[in-house]
Tab-separated table of N, CA, C and O in Angstrom:
chain	number	residue	atom	x	y	z
A	1	MET	N	0.847	-1.174	0.000
A	1	MET	CA	0.000	0.000	0.000
A	1	MET	C	0.893	1.237	0.000
A	1	MET	O	1.854	1.312	0.751
A	2	SER	N	0.581	2.180	-0.858
A	2	SER	CA	1.343	3.420	-0.894
A	2	SER	C	0.383	4.601	-0.945
A	2	SER	O	-0.737	4.490	-1.448
A	3	ARG	N	0.854	5.706	-0.434
A	3	ARG	CA	0.029	6.909	-0.418
A	3	ARG	C	-0.201	7.392	-1.836
A	3	ARG	O	0.694	7.394	-2.665
A	4	LYS	N	-1.423	7.808	-2.093
A	4	LYS	CA	-1.795	8.337	-3.401
A	4	LYS	C	-2.372	9.729	-3.217
A	4	LYS	O	-2.958	10.040	-2.180
A	5	TYR	N	-2.211	10.557	-4.235
A	5	TYR	CA	-2.652	11.948	-4.209
A	5	TYR	C	-3.557	12.184	-5.407
A	5	TYR	O	-3.272	11.699	-6.493
A	6	VAL	N	-4.616	12.959	-5.211
A	6	VAL	CA	-5.548	13.259	-6.283
A	6	VAL	C	-5.864	14.751	-6.233
A	6	VAL	O	-6.261	15.279	-5.190
A	7	ILE	N	-5.684	15.419	-7.370
A	7	ILE	CA	-6.037	16.829	-7.491
A	7	ILE	C	-7.510	16.911	-7.878
A	7	ILE	O	-7.968	16.191	-8.770
A	8	ILE	N	-8.227	17.783	-7.179
A	8	ILE	CA	-9.641	17.991	-7.481
A	8	ILE	C	-9.904	19.490	-7.652
A	8	ILE	O	-9.131	20.323	-7.179
A	9	ASN	N	-10.985	19.801	-8.315
A	9	ASN	CA	-11.412	21.189	-8.428
A	9	ASN	C	-11.983	21.630	-7.089
A	9	ASN	O	-12.592	20.840	-6.366
A	10	ALA	N	-11.799	22.894	-6.766
A	10	ALA	CA	-12.282	23.416	-5.487
A	10	ALA	C	-13.781	23.221	-5.317
A	10	ALA	O	-14.254	22.991	-4.200
A	11	ASP	N	-14.520	23.266	-6.414
A	11	ASP	CA	-15.974	23.095	-6.294
A	11	ASP	C	-16.384	21.649	-6.009
A	11	ASP	O	-17.564	21.364	-5.807
A	12	GLU	N	-15.412	20.737	-5.968
A	12	GLU	CA	-15.694	19.335	-5.632
A	12	GLU	C	-15.460	19.028	-4.156
A	12	GLU	O	-15.725	17.910	-3.708
A	13	VAL	N	-14.971	19.994	-3.390
A	13	VAL	CA	-14.633	19.751	-1.983
A	13	VAL	C	-15.846	19.269	-1.203
A	13	VAL	O	-15.720	18.426	-0.312
A	14	ASP	N	-17.023	19.763	-1.540
A	14	ASP	CA	-18.233	19.327	-0.831
A	14	ASP	C	-18.494	17.837	-0.961
A	14	ASP	O	-19.188	17.249	-0.133
A	15	SER	N	-17.929	17.199	-1.986
A	15	SER	CA	-18.148	15.763	-2.180
A	15	SER	C	-17.106	14.904	-1.457
A	15	SER	O	-17.216	13.679	-1.458
A	16	VAL	N	-16.107	15.527	-0.840
A	16	VAL	CA	-15.047	14.774	-0.168
A	16	VAL	C	-15.566	14.191	1.142
A	16	VAL	O	-16.128	14.895	1.980
A	17	ASP	N	-15.375	12.889	1.300
A	17	ASP	CA	-15.680	12.218	2.565
A	17	ASP	C	-14.365	12.204	3.347
A	17	ASP	O	-13.473	11.398	3.074
A	18	PHE	N	-14.232	13.115	4.297
A	18	PHE	CA	-12.964	13.278	5.007
A	18	PHE	C	-12.604	12.084	5.887
A	18	PHE	O	-11.475	11.988	6.342
A	19	SER	N	-13.507	11.160	6.078
A	19	SER	CA	-13.172	9.940	6.820
A	19	SER	C	-12.387	8.962	5.941
A	19	SER	O	-11.832	7.988	6.447
A	20	GLN	N	-12.328	9.233	4.617
A	20	GLN	CA	-11.643	8.327	3.692
A	20	GLN	C	-10.319	8.889	3.173
A	20	GLN	O	-9.654	8.240	2.366
A	21	VAL	N	-9.955	10.098	3.603
A	21	VAL	CA	-8.694	10.709	3.171
A	21	VAL	C	-7.918	11.170	4.402
A	21	VAL	O	-8.445	11.183	5.513
A	22	ASP	N	-6.663	11.553	4.194
A	22	ASP	CA	-5.811	11.950	5.316
A	22	ASP	C	-6.121	13.344	5.847
A	22	ASP	O	-5.799	13.650	6.991
A	23	GLU	N	-6.714	14.208	5.049
A	23	GLU	CA	-7.083	15.530	5.533
A	23	GLU	C	-8.307	15.392	6.433
A	23	GLU	O	-9.116	14.490	6.257
A	24	THR	N	-8.438	16.323	7.368
A	24	THR	CA	-9.527	16.188	8.338
A	24	THR	C	-10.732	17.059	8.044
A	24	THR	O	-11.822	16.803	8.552
A	25	SER	N	-10.542	18.097	7.232
A	25	SER	CA	-11.654	18.983	6.899
A	25	SER	C	-11.252	19.881	5.732
A	25	SER	O	-10.086	19.907	5.321
A	26	GLU	N	-12.186	20.643	5.251
A	26	GLU	CA	-11.918	21.605	4.185
A	26	GLU	C	-10.827	22.590	4.619
A	26	GLU	O	-10.036	23.057	3.805
A	27	ASN	N	-10.759	22.861	5.900
A	27	ASN	CA	-9.788	23.824	6.427
A	27	ASN	C	-8.351	23.322	6.394
A	27	ASN	O	-7.431	24.116	6.580
A	28	THR	N	-8.145	22.036	6.190
A	28	THR	CA	-6.786	21.492	6.173
A	28	THR	C	-6.272	21.236	4.766
A	28	THR	O	-5.190	20.674	4.582
A	29	LEU	N	-7.034	21.643	3.760
A	29	LEU	CA	-6.628	21.446	2.370
A	29	LEU	C	-5.685	22.549	1.916
A	29	LEU	O	-5.795	23.692	2.349
A	30	ARG	N	-4.767	22.203	1.036
A	30	ARG	CA	-3.900	23.194	0.399
A	30	ARG	C	-4.476	23.468	-0.991
A	30	ARG	O	-4.728	22.544	-1.759
A	31	TYR	N	-4.634	24.743	-1.295
A	31	TYR	CA	-5.165	25.154	-2.593
A	31	TYR	C	-4.057	25.732	-3.465
A	31	TYR	O	-3.033	26.203	-2.956
A	32	ASN	N	-4.290	25.715	-4.772
A	32	ASN	CA	-3.331	26.354	-5.668
A	32	ASN	C	-3.349	27.861	-5.389
A	32	ASN	O	-4.215	28.360	-4.686
A	33	ILE	N	-2.353	28.579	-5.939
A	33	ILE	CA	-2.209	29.989	-5.590
A	33	ILE	C	-3.074	30.920	-6.436
A	33	ILE	O	-3.028	32.132	-6.249
A	34	ASP	N	-3.850	30.396	-7.333
A	34	ASP	CA	-4.822	31.205	-8.062
A	34	ASP	C	-5.641	31.962	-7.011
A	34	ASP	O	-6.053	31.373	-6.015
A	35	PRO	N	-5.867	33.259	-7.200
A	35	PRO	CA	-6.617	34.015	-6.183
A	35	PRO	C	-7.950	33.379	-5.812
A	35	PRO	O	-8.417	33.531	-4.693
A	36	ALA	N	-8.547	32.678	-6.740
A	36	ALA	CA	-9.824	32.023	-6.455
A	36	ALA	C	-9.635	30.644	-5.834
A	36	ALA	O	-10.608	30.016	-5.415
A	37	GLY	N	-8.387	30.144	-5.756
A	37	GLY	CA	-8.155	28.816	-5.196
A	37	GLY	C	-8.967	27.763	-5.913
A	37	GLY	O	-9.813	27.109	-5.328
A	38	THR	N	-8.702	27.581	-7.201
A	38	THR	CA	-9.549	26.736	-8.039
A	38	THR	C	-9.274	25.244	-7.919
A	38	THR	O	-10.089	24.433	-8.340
A	39	LYS	N	-8.114	24.862	-7.362
A	39	LYS	CA	-7.770	23.438	-7.235
A	39	LYS	C	-7.208	23.150	-5.853
A	39	LYS	O	-6.611	24.005	-5.213
A	40	THR	N	-7.387	21.926	-5.433
A	40	THR	CA	-6.808	21.432	-4.198
A	40	THR	C	-6.477	19.964	-4.410
A	40	THR	O	-6.659	19.423	-5.498
A	41	PHE	N	-5.962	19.300	-3.393
A	41	PHE	CA	-5.697	17.869	-3.527
A	41	PHE	C	-5.947	17.178	-2.200
A	41	PHE	O	-5.949	17.810	-1.138
A	42	VAL	N	-6.185	15.883	-2.293
A	42	VAL	CA	-6.333	15.029	-1.118
A	42	VAL	C	-5.404	13.840	-1.272
A	42	VAL	O	-4.954	13.524	-2.368
A	43	LYS	N	-5.105	13.216	-0.153
A	43	LYS	CA	-4.268	12.016	-0.189
A	43	LYS	C	-4.935	10.914	0.625
A	43	LYS	O	-5.702	11.187	1.543
A	44	PHE	N	-4.619	9.690	0.244
A	44	PHE	CA	-5.173	8.542	0.963
A	44	PHE	C	-4.175	7.401	0.926
A	44	PHE	O	-3.309	7.338	0.062
A	45	ASP	N	-4.285	6.505	1.904
A	45	ASP	CA	-3.317	5.429	2.072
A	45	ASP	C	-3.884	4.035	1.859
A	45	ASP	O	-3.246	3.059	2.209
A	46	THR	N	-5.051	3.932	1.305
A	46	THR	CA	-5.646	2.609	1.120
A	46	THR	C	-5.451	2.134	-0.317
A	46	THR	O	-5.242	2.937	-1.226
A	47	ASP	N	-5.523	0.838	-0.509
A	47	ASP	CA	-5.438	0.287	-1.855
A	47	ASP	C	-6.743	0.502	-2.620
A	47	ASP	O	-6.776	0.406	-3.837
A	48	THR	N	-7.814	0.766	-1.897
A	48	THR	CA	-9.110	1.001	-2.505
A	48	THR	C	-9.322	2.502	-2.666
A	48	THR	O	-9.245	3.252	-1.694
A	49	THR	N	-9.580	2.920	-3.881
A	49	THR	CA	-9.816	4.334	-4.144
A	49	THR	C	-11.184	4.733	-3.599
A	49	THR	O	-12.178	4.064	-3.893
A	50	PRO	N	-11.247	5.802	-2.793
A	50	PRO	CA	-12.558	6.272	-2.338
A	50	PRO	C	-13.467	6.541	-3.540
A	50	PRO	O	-13.014	7.052	-4.573
A	51	SER	N	-14.723	6.199	-3.405
A	51	SER	CA	-15.645	6.280	-4.547
A	51	SER	C	-15.726	7.679	-5.146
A	51	SER	O	-15.840	7.824	-6.363
A	52	PHE	N	-15.624	8.725	-4.334
A	52	PHE	CA	-15.728	10.084	-4.860
A	52	PHE	C	-14.480	10.503	-5.645
A	52	PHE	O	-14.476	11.555	-6.273
A	53	LEU	N	-13.426	9.673	-5.627
A	53	LEU	CA	-12.213	9.953	-6.396
A	53	LEU	C	-12.027	9.010	-7.579
A	53	LEU	O	-11.058	9.146	-8.328
A	54	GLU	N	-12.931	8.083	-7.769
A	54	GLU	CA	-12.813	7.135	-8.875
A	54	GLU	C	-12.806	7.866	-10.212
A	54	GLU	O	-13.545	8.826	-10.414
A	55	GLY	N	-11.930	7.413	-11.097
A	55	GLY	CA	-11.826	7.997	-12.425
A	55	GLY	C	-10.918	9.212	-12.497
A	55	GLY	O	-10.679	9.742	-13.572
A	56	LYS	N	-10.409	9.657	-11.355
A	56	LYS	CA	-9.512	10.808	-11.333
A	56	LYS	C	-8.061	10.327	-11.342
A	56	LYS	O	-7.761	9.238	-10.885
A	57	THR	N	-7.180	11.144	-11.872
A	57	THR	CA	-5.767	10.789	-11.946
A	57	THR	C	-5.166	10.727	-10.550
A	57	THR	O	-5.348	11.648	-9.753
A	58	GLN	N	-4.447	9.639	-10.290
A	58	GLN	CA	-3.765	9.471	-9.015
A	58	GLN	C	-2.271	9.669	-9.230
A	58	GLN	O	-1.712	9.232	-10.225
A	59	TYR	N	-1.645	10.336	-8.264
A	59	TYR	CA	-0.223	10.643	-8.356
A	59	TYR	C	0.533	10.004	-7.199
A	59	TYR	O	-0.004	9.832	-6.109
A	60	THR	N	1.802	9.699	-7.450
A	60	THR	CA	2.688	9.225	-6.393
A	60	THR	C	3.229	10.441	-5.640
A	60	THR	O	3.032	11.588	-6.057
A	61	HIS	N	3.954	10.189	-4.571
A	61	HIS	CA	4.541	11.277	-3.790
A	61	HIS	C	5.484	12.120	-4.640
A	61	HIS	O	5.400	13.360	-4.632
A	62	SER	N	6.365	11.487	-5.381
A	62	SER	CA	7.311	12.255	-6.199
A	62	SER	C	6.597	13.039	-7.303
A	62	SER	O	6.976	14.168	-7.618
A	63	GLU	N	5.545	12.466	-7.867
A	63	GLU	CA	4.795	13.166	-8.910
A	63	GLU	C	4.082	14.402	-8.351
A	63	GLU	O	4.101	15.474	-8.960
A	64	ILE	N	3.455	14.268	-7.170
A	64	ILE	CA	2.740	15.409	-6.606
A	64	ILE	C	3.716	16.489	-6.175
A	64	ILE	O	3.436	17.684	-6.311
A	65	LEU	N	4.896	16.103	-5.679
A	65	LEU	CA	5.890	17.115	-5.307
A	65	LEU	C	6.306	17.938	-6.514
A	65	LEU	O	6.461	19.166	-6.418
A	66	ALA	N	6.469	17.291	-7.648
A	66	ALA	CA	6.837	18.010	-8.867
A	66	ALA	C	5.716	18.965	-9.283
A	66	ALA	O	5.971	20.102	-9.697
A	67	ILE	N	4.485	18.533	-9.166
A	67	ILE	CA	3.343	19.380	-9.514
A	67	ILE	C	3.261	20.570	-8.561
A	67	ILE	O	3.068	21.713	-8.982
A	68	LEU	N	3.408	20.314	-7.267
A	68	LEU	CA	3.289	21.376	-6.275
A	68	LEU	C	4.434	22.383	-6.353
A	68	LEU	O	4.307	23.494	-5.836
A	69	ALA	N	5.514	22.029	-7.017
A	69	ALA	CA	6.642	22.948	-7.191
A	69	ALA	C	6.444	23.904	-8.358
A	69	ALA	O	7.243	24.818	-8.549
A	70	THR	N	5.375	23.727	-9.121
A	70	THR	CA	5.129	24.590	-10.279
A	70	THR	C	4.540	25.922	-9.826
A	70	THR	O	4.048	26.067	-8.700
A	71	ASP	N	4.569	26.901	-10.729
A	71	ASP	CA	4.042	28.237	-10.434
A	71	ASP	C	2.547	28.230	-10.130
A	71	ASP	O	2.036	29.172	-9.535
A	72	GLU	N	1.849	27.197	-10.546
A	72	GLU	CA	0.415	27.120	-10.261
A	72	GLU	C	0.154	26.891	-8.771
A	72	GLU	O	-0.892	27.262	-8.236
A	73	TRP	N	1.121	26.258	-8.098
A	73	TRP	CA	0.932	25.877	-6.699
A	73	TRP	C	1.848	26.618	-5.735
A	73	TRP	O	1.577	26.690	-4.541
A	74	THR	N	2.960	27.124	-6.196
A	74	THR	CA	3.950	27.751	-5.328
A	74	THR	C	4.363	29.093	-5.904
A	74	THR	O	4.764	29.172	-7.064
A	75	ASP	N	4.286	30.122	-5.096
A	75	ASP	CA	4.679	31.465	-5.524
A	75	ASP	C	6.192	31.499	-5.702
A	75	ASP	O	6.927	31.299	-4.730
A	76	PRO	N	6.676	31.757	-6.911
A	76	PRO	CA	8.125	31.758	-7.147
A	76	PRO	C	8.832	32.903	-6.407
A	76	PRO	O	10.047	32.881	-6.241
A	77	ASN	N	8.070	33.884	-5.930
A	77	ASN	CA	8.651	35.022	-5.220
A	77	ASN	C	8.550	34.886	-3.704
A	77	ASN	O	8.774	35.846	-2.978
A	78	PHE	N	8.196	33.707	-3.230
A	78	PHE	CA	8.102	33.486	-1.793
A	78	PHE	C	9.035	32.359	-1.405
A	78	PHE	O	9.039	31.327	-2.045
A	79	PRO	N	9.830	32.479	-0.393
A	79	PRO	CA	9.925	33.699	0.409
A	79	PRO	C	10.636	34.804	-0.355
A	79	PRO	O	11.443	34.519	-1.241
A	80	PRO	N	10.353	36.042	0.000
A	80	PRO	CA	10.979	37.155	-0.708
A	80	PRO	C	12.486	37.118	-0.523
A	80	PRO	O	12.990	36.812	0.551
A	81	SER	N	13.198	37.391	-1.594
A	81	SER	CA	14.657	37.406	-1.486
A	81	SER	C	15.081	38.724	-0.840
A	81	SER	O	14.429	39.749	-0.984
A	82	GLU	N	16.183	38.665	-0.142
A	82	GLU	CA	16.651	39.866	0.565
A	82	GLU	C	17.721	40.571	-0.213
A	82	GLU	O	18.404	40.105	-0.993
């Protein structure tokens, strides 16, 4: 069993069953840096994909780290250089 990550649209958060993922609530999600916060992701450690995530692309830890390092998820100007 390995941890899996799934990116979802922010408007899908209401469908997340937080008992089936590692996050505990909407307040613990990380959103992309778009001012509207249009995307977020959840992670889970079971071999069975939660039903509300079926059909969505699943990423490994290294894959999600690469995605989260992009300008869509991380402000390239933070922290500010001195």
